[in-house]
């Protein structure tokens, strides 16, 4: 019957036995509410399924639970006092009480045992390792006994679970009876080769053992060896009922535990697992089907079962589905409309809240309906009642549930019998005396015998959960809509475009997607007071051509989620017909396509000049491709298409004449596709040859050469036939002949490619072929005066300053072996400039000034300067090697001026340099003390990398723009400048600049101080701000130097801040501000339990996680003598967090996927792997004797 309970089976071993992720509830989302069973599971911490099964058994043992609840705080102490050195707090029974209260009353799908295992002193490794549940039972009972010493519950375990085995030996000679008693908490029985549990118990404890032959018994009365019989005393006084079966799946070294439990107090809602999706009533068995067809009666019945007859509208629909087995939309919507509309129509019965999120019965209607509902409910639920009675002999028979970590499911009694065999078998059984009776007030009453302080705590926690779920529900059900207002748009070039700007034409609206389209329309009407006439809402989308209206929204009674309005949807608000007097095409079929159209240009006289011009054109995707001719005013011709985004020669395909009536979409054209048009009058290579259609543009066999030689010619440009192997020199000579220019030009001219913007590029060497020069057929070249550079020369562009406009560059040809210094001199001469305060920079690929060419004696070739590169003439002499040019800024935080300024005229404190940065404060700054960070530019310092920070400060004090004296460099604090604000604090006056690794572009700002400062290596500079009593704001910042030589501990920092403000350390609370999260993290000494759990990590170090404290951080300070709340946030923080909610929503789906993946760990299957050494199980308990 029992099978092989402990045979190895690694196919069923859980992933959680060894390494794995510890499951945590997400801080951003409240836990899920209880499911239909109304019972709470327990979350698996990684390998604690054995603990969860035992805890659920103890929780469902009423005698154990109520005995534990009977111990009050006067005996056990309070969890709030657990960190006090002299307090005797019995943490384990307190945490067990709290866990049981959560399982009974807290509306969450699963409770957490993290606090309980913390009280055990377990580390995260112990929470990930699975142990034997019988071993845990004994150790937990022992720990409870030790914890309850000296209390009225000192004998709790002994009173409830203690048993005695009485061994009797009867002498066969004198009939003397000898008895011996043995205590036990549990009995272990051998189940191999037995038919059932009763046989196993009989064999172990009841069956008579005979002493005879070689195994005689020494009788004390007879004083000799005699025959005797041994047996246990049979207890006929009590009968026991099975109420818990802890089941194990797997082998001896791992697996998974879950438990079958009888709900003695009827705390859960029992329903067959296979009937979970079935309705509460069998519609076929109802005598009066009109009752089900009448939604009024059903809704009243649901509301009368709720406390205060109040329920959220969304839950009302769910409860309706559960009650009758069919949703409102499928059953009633066609006849009665949406649920909210039905509730509104019957306002004499139902009362909706102002935001229509909740509904309740009006008092008059509830009284009138109650008798009807009670009468009809007997018929509505008679099927379920009769079905239950057939499965249980007694109407009050408790039901069984399968509790598998977080999951709770109802089961039938026959399911229990199946668990006494095979790989997944019963392992530990719990019984209660049959004579035990529960009081009537305990039935279906989870609040029975729960202490008052725990009732209050659970009630408050439930209210908080409801608030969080409502907030989360609201967040999850809101969408951000972008409203595009029709009067602010005009239609041209095939799409809609803003009249003024995108900002003024688009409004953002956050809306509840559970509300209807009609609600949205009404909200927009209220928002747009200027709107007159009809309002049509259409889904639009941005395409390269502009804004396109895709679909008009219909059905005002449909919710936005039903019509699949997505977050960030673009909604076009208009009259549904026209915009600016132009009728607007709508629908995905006519979506505008932005195409690149290439065609042959015409001269001023209307003649074709045989130059390809590329221009963008917009066409509806359902238009015939032949409309391209009409758009370009070309009577007829040939169309070649290229569907790739980058136009290449080999991808051009000619469209046959019979396909010209196909649409752009049918031809596979999309945004960015290229179309090449050739009119029928073009005489060159794009048309047919010998009456055949061509397939590519490889037939283009010419180059276009323009006359840019400043000499007059009969024609401005000519086409020169060529192949890719034609030499550039031959093309140049042929162009000179066809342009009929002077032959002397052949000795002093060159060909230069012309890009699409008309810019002349680097000359092409005469010796190269077109292929070697990278020139394509059909390209345009300019015939220019001047020789092309030789193989040893470079053709360079150069410009003055960093703001370079295309076409304004100057040109120069130099030898590639010339030095940077000589090249700079030639460029200065060509610009008419003199002096030595200039240097060269190479323009980078972003067309911005790059790194300077520092090595002035280096050759251009060595610096990888190539023909066609652009160099920038930049004012300012480069520092010598080993020197830095450091821009110096002045940083003056808002606050009192240093005392050494007070004696001077305020006009003398001005900074003559005109450059000023005013950076806004860090987003969400805690107060207005740093609402603006101003940096004044003082000038540049050229200083050696070997100089010290003190020398840099001294030189900065001599800058002419600093027009007041500073007593000494020690009165200045130096920061690096990052993003136009102070960044890293530079400490140590005698430290060399090269040790700071500043880099060549580092800028430094100097901050004046009230007194001398010489920061040591262990000093940390923090900005502390005192919370203003009664206000959500802070006072001005105060600089605090904190010596961390003895460690970055929280207690040390708290003491330092308390000393600064002359307050008792126990009367302040401090928190670090995280501006990127708009959040404050309280800094407090961490308790011993946390340190135990993560003892492998270096704890209480504010330099590491989660604080990452560093110089310049803001520390908020609260004075509990005048204010005792825990809130550190400001109004600005609230605004900042609201803006970050959208980011949190974007991550929610990935977190849910991860949670589902992790939840499968406990029951997942892994291949066989080597076992590690077994670890002992222990629970640490303090001494209470």
Short mmCIF file of C-alpha atoms in Angstrom, two decimals, residues 761-998:
data_model
loop_
_atom_site.label_atom_id
_atom_site.label_comp_id
_atom_site.label_asym_id
_atom_site.label_seq_id
_atom_site.Cartn_x
_atom_site.Cartn_y
_atom_site.Cartn_z
CA UNK A 761 35.23 67.19 -52.89
CA UNK A 762 38.91 66.29 -52.99
CA UNK A 763 40.42 66.27 -56.57
CA UNK A 764 40.72 62.87 -58.25
CA UNK A 765 44.28 61.90 -59.30
CA UNK A 766 44.68 61.64 -63.08
CA UNK A 767 46.38 58.24 -62.90
CA UNK A 768 43.40 56.50 -61.22
CA UNK A 769 40.59 54.64 -62.97
CA UNK A 770 37.00 55.46 -62.07
CA UNK A 771 36.78 52.22 -60.10
CA UNK A 772 39.97 52.99 -58.14
CA UNK A 773 38.72 56.50 -57.41
CA UNK A 774 35.38 55.15 -56.15
CA UNK A 775 33.33 57.06 -58.71
CA UNK A 776 29.96 55.71 -59.87
CA UNK A 777 28.47 55.98 -63.30
CA UNK A 778 26.17 58.98 -63.60
CA UNK A 779 28.22 60.99 -61.08
CA UNK A 780 28.80 64.70 -61.49
CA UNK A 781 32.35 66.07 -61.67
CA UNK A 782 33.61 69.62 -61.75
CA UNK A 783 36.42 70.73 -64.03
CA UNK A 784 38.39 73.05 -61.76
CA UNK A 785 41.59 75.06 -62.11
CA UNK A 786 44.71 73.77 -60.37
CA UNK A 787 46.52 70.49 -60.44
CA UNK A 788 45.41 67.44 -58.50
CA UNK A 789 47.67 66.40 -55.60
CA UNK A 790 50.40 63.90 -56.34
CA UNK A 791 50.77 60.61 -54.52
CA UNK A 792 52.98 62.25 -51.88
CA UNK A 793 50.71 65.23 -51.32
CA UNK A 794 47.56 65.81 -49.22
CA UNK A 795 44.52 67.88 -50.19
CA UNK A 796 43.10 69.32 -46.96
CA UNK A 797 40.13 71.48 -46.04
CA UNK A 798 40.56 73.87 -43.15
CA UNK A 799 38.39 76.41 -41.40
CA UNK A 800 38.67 79.04 -38.69
CA UNK A 801 37.01 78.24 -35.36
CA UNK A 802 34.75 75.35 -34.45
CA UNK A 803 31.49 76.60 -36.00
CA UNK A 804 31.98 75.41 -39.60
CA UNK A 805 29.27 75.86 -42.23
CA UNK A 806 29.35 73.65 -45.36
CA UNK A 807 31.03 75.40 -48.29
CA UNK A 808 32.96 77.92 -46.16
CA UNK A 809 36.08 75.75 -45.77
CA UNK A 810 39.35 76.80 -47.39
CA UNK A 811 41.61 74.39 -49.27
CA UNK A 812 45.30 73.64 -49.26
CA UNK A 813 47.67 71.11 -50.80
CA UNK A 814 50.71 70.18 -48.68
CA UNK A 815 53.28 67.42 -48.59
CA UNK A 816 52.32 64.51 -46.35
CA UNK A 817 55.72 64.75 -44.68
CA UNK A 818 55.15 68.33 -43.48
CA UNK A 819 55.01 68.91 -39.71
CA UNK A 820 51.96 70.10 -37.83
CA UNK A 821 53.73 73.34 -36.94
CA UNK A 822 54.57 74.13 -40.60
CA UNK A 823 51.06 73.18 -41.75
CA UNK A 824 49.62 75.53 -39.12
CA UNK A 825 51.87 78.35 -40.32
CA UNK A 826 50.79 77.88 -43.95
CA UNK A 827 47.11 77.95 -42.97
CA UNK A 828 47.58 81.08 -40.84
CA UNK A 829 49.33 82.81 -43.73
CA UNK A 830 46.49 81.92 -46.08
CA UNK A 831 44.01 83.36 -43.57
CA UNK A 832 46.10 86.49 -43.02
CA UNK A 833 46.61 85.71 -39.32
CA UNK A 834 49.72 85.97 -37.21
CA UNK A 835 50.74 85.00 -33.71
CA UNK A 836 51.54 81.84 -31.78
CA UNK A 837 48.26 81.45 -29.90
CA UNK A 838 46.74 78.98 -32.37
CA UNK A 839 46.59 75.23 -32.68
CA UNK A 840 45.05 72.63 -35.00
CA UNK A 841 42.25 70.20 -34.26
CA UNK A 842 40.92 67.48 -36.54
CA UNK A 843 37.20 67.54 -37.28
CA UNK A 844 35.59 64.31 -36.09
CA UNK A 845 32.85 62.30 -37.79
CA UNK A 846 30.20 64.40 -36.02
CA UNK A 847 31.62 67.52 -37.77
CA UNK A 848 32.78 68.85 -34.40
CA UNK A 849 36.19 69.83 -33.11
CA UNK A 850 38.04 66.72 -32.01
CA UNK A 851 41.27 66.19 -30.11
CA UNK A 852 44.04 68.75 -30.72
CA UNK A 853 47.15 67.85 -32.69
CA UNK A 854 49.46 68.20 -29.71
CA UNK A 855 52.71 66.96 -31.25
CA UNK A 856 53.61 70.00 -33.35
CA UNK A 857 56.80 68.40 -34.66
CA UNK A 858 55.03 65.27 -35.84
CA UNK A 859 54.42 64.75 -39.57
CA UNK A 860 50.88 64.73 -40.93
CA UNK A 861 51.43 61.23 -42.30
CA UNK A 862 52.42 59.97 -38.84
CA UNK A 863 49.19 61.37 -37.39
CA UNK A 864 47.12 59.51 -40.05
CA UNK A 865 45.97 62.74 -41.74
CA UNK A 866 44.51 61.85 -45.18
CA UNK A 867 43.39 63.76 -48.26
CA UNK A 868 39.92 65.21 -47.80
CA UNK A 869 40.27 65.64 -44.01
CA UNK A 870 39.18 68.91 -42.43
CA UNK A 871 41.41 70.67 -39.90
CA UNK A 872 40.20 73.46 -37.64
CA UNK A 873 42.25 76.50 -36.72
CA UNK A 874 41.51 77.01 -33.03
CA UNK A 875 42.60 79.95 -30.96
CA UNK A 876 44.64 79.16 -27.88
CA UNK A 877 48.15 77.86 -27.49
CA UNK A 878 48.48 74.21 -26.53
CA UNK A 879 50.27 73.54 -23.26
CA UNK A 880 53.65 71.85 -23.45
CA UNK A 881 53.87 68.12 -22.87
CA UNK A 882 53.32 67.36 -19.22
CA UNK A 883 51.16 70.44 -18.73
CA UNK A 884 47.41 70.91 -18.42
CA UNK A 885 45.19 73.78 -19.47
CA UNK A 886 42.47 73.80 -16.81
CA UNK A 887 39.43 76.10 -17.07
CA UNK A 888 38.67 77.51 -13.60
CA UNK A 889 35.15 78.36 -12.44
CA UNK A 890 33.87 80.05 -9.30
CA UNK A 891 31.16 78.24 -7.34
CA UNK A 892 29.20 80.21 -4.72
CA UNK A 893 26.42 78.22 -3.03
CA UNK A 894 23.53 80.24 -1.69
CA UNK A 895 24.10 81.12 1.95
CA UNK A 896 26.11 83.54 4.08
CA UNK A 897 29.22 85.02 2.55
CA UNK A 898 32.58 84.06 4.11
CA UNK A 899 33.60 86.39 6.90
CA UNK A 900 36.76 87.43 5.06
CA UNK A 901 34.53 89.17 2.46
CA UNK A 902 32.52 91.17 4.91
CA UNK A 903 34.99 94.04 5.25
CA UNK A 904 35.13 94.64 1.52
CA UNK A 905 32.80 96.58 -0.67
CA UNK A 906 30.37 94.25 -2.32
CA UNK A 907 31.16 95.83 -5.69
CA UNK A 908 34.70 94.55 -5.37
CA UNK A 909 33.41 91.01 -5.19
CA UNK A 910 32.12 90.96 -8.73
CA UNK A 911 33.61 88.60 -11.25
CA UNK A 912 34.61 90.47 -14.37
CA UNK A 913 34.56 87.48 -16.69
CA UNK A 914 31.27 87.42 -18.54
CA UNK A 915 30.69 83.67 -18.96
CA UNK A 916 28.18 82.37 -16.44
CA UNK A 917 26.54 78.97 -16.10
CA UNK A 918 23.29 78.74 -14.18
CA UNK A 919 22.36 75.09 -13.88
CA UNK A 920 19.04 74.12 -12.41
CA UNK A 921 19.14 72.15 -9.23
CA UNK A 922 19.25 68.41 -9.13
CA UNK A 923 15.75 67.22 -10.00
CA UNK A 924 13.76 66.87 -6.84
CA UNK A 925 16.23 68.71 -4.66
CA UNK A 926 15.03 68.61 -1.08
CA UNK A 927 14.77 72.34 -0.65
CA UNK A 928 15.31 75.59 -2.42
CA UNK A 929 18.68 76.10 -0.81
CA UNK A 930 20.33 74.81 -3.97
CA UNK A 931 17.57 75.72 -6.34
CA UNK A 932 20.17 77.25 -8.65
CA UNK A 933 23.85 76.40 -9.07
CA UNK A 934 25.81 79.30 -10.57
CA UNK A 935 29.33 78.91 -11.94
CA UNK A 936 31.32 81.96 -13.04
CA UNK A 937 34.18 81.47 -15.46
CA UNK A 938 37.46 82.89 -14.10
CA UNK A 939 39.90 81.89 -16.81
CA UNK A 940 42.31 79.14 -17.85
CA UNK A 941 45.37 77.96 -15.96
CA UNK A 942 48.34 76.34 -17.62
CA UNK A 943 49.88 74.18 -14.97
CA UNK A 944 52.18 71.19 -14.76
CA UNK A 945 50.73 67.78 -14.06
CA UNK A 946 53.32 67.48 -11.29
CA UNK A 947 51.92 70.54 -9.49
CA UNK A 948 49.87 70.01 -6.34
CA UNK A 949 46.25 70.92 -5.77
CA UNK A 950 47.38 73.65 -3.38
CA UNK A 951 49.53 75.19 -6.13
CA UNK A 952 46.57 75.14 -8.51
CA UNK A 953 44.47 77.02 -5.96
CA UNK A 954 47.28 79.53 -5.43
CA UNK A 955 47.56 80.21 -9.17
CA UNK A 956 43.79 80.52 -9.45
CA UNK A 957 43.87 83.20 -6.75
CA UNK A 958 46.05 85.32 -9.09
CA UNK A 959 43.63 85.27 -12.02
CA UNK A 960 42.76 88.87 -12.92
CA UNK A 961 39.01 88.17 -13.07
CA UNK A 962 39.04 87.33 -9.35
CA UNK A 963 38.98 90.86 -8.00
CA UNK A 964 39.11 90.18 -4.26
CA UNK A 965 41.77 88.63 -2.09
CA UNK A 966 41.52 85.27 -0.43
CA UNK A 967 43.46 84.67 2.79
CA UNK A 968 44.99 81.36 1.70
CA UNK A 969 44.35 78.36 -0.57
CA UNK A 970 43.01 76.52 2.48
CA UNK A 971 39.92 78.78 2.26
CA UNK A 972 39.05 77.23 -1.12
CA UNK A 973 37.43 73.88 -1.80
CA UNK A 974 38.02 72.29 -5.24
CA UNK A 975 35.50 70.21 -7.21
CA UNK A 976 35.60 68.84 -10.71
CA UNK A 977 32.86 70.21 -12.98
CA UNK A 978 30.49 67.55 -14.32
CA UNK A 979 27.42 68.46 -16.34
CA UNK A 980 27.94 72.14 -15.45
CA UNK A 981 27.78 71.50 -11.69
CA UNK A 982 30.19 70.42 -8.94
CA UNK A 983 31.09 66.75 -9.22
CA UNK A 984 34.02 65.00 -7.50
CA UNK A 985 35.62 66.60 -4.44
CA UNK A 986 39.40 66.98 -4.73
CA UNK A 987 41.04 66.53 -1.32
CA UNK A 988 44.63 66.82 -0.14
CA UNK A 989 46.53 70.10 -0.76
CA UNK A 990 49.83 68.30 -1.38
CA UNK A 991 48.55 65.69 -3.84
CA UNK A 992 49.82 66.06 -7.41
CA UNK A 993 47.31 66.79 -10.15
CA UNK A 994 48.33 63.76 -12.20
CA UNK A 995 47.29 61.55 -9.28
CA UNK A 996 43.71 62.79 -9.67
CA UNK A 997 43.70 61.54 -13.32
CA UNK A 998 41.88 64.65 -14.42
#
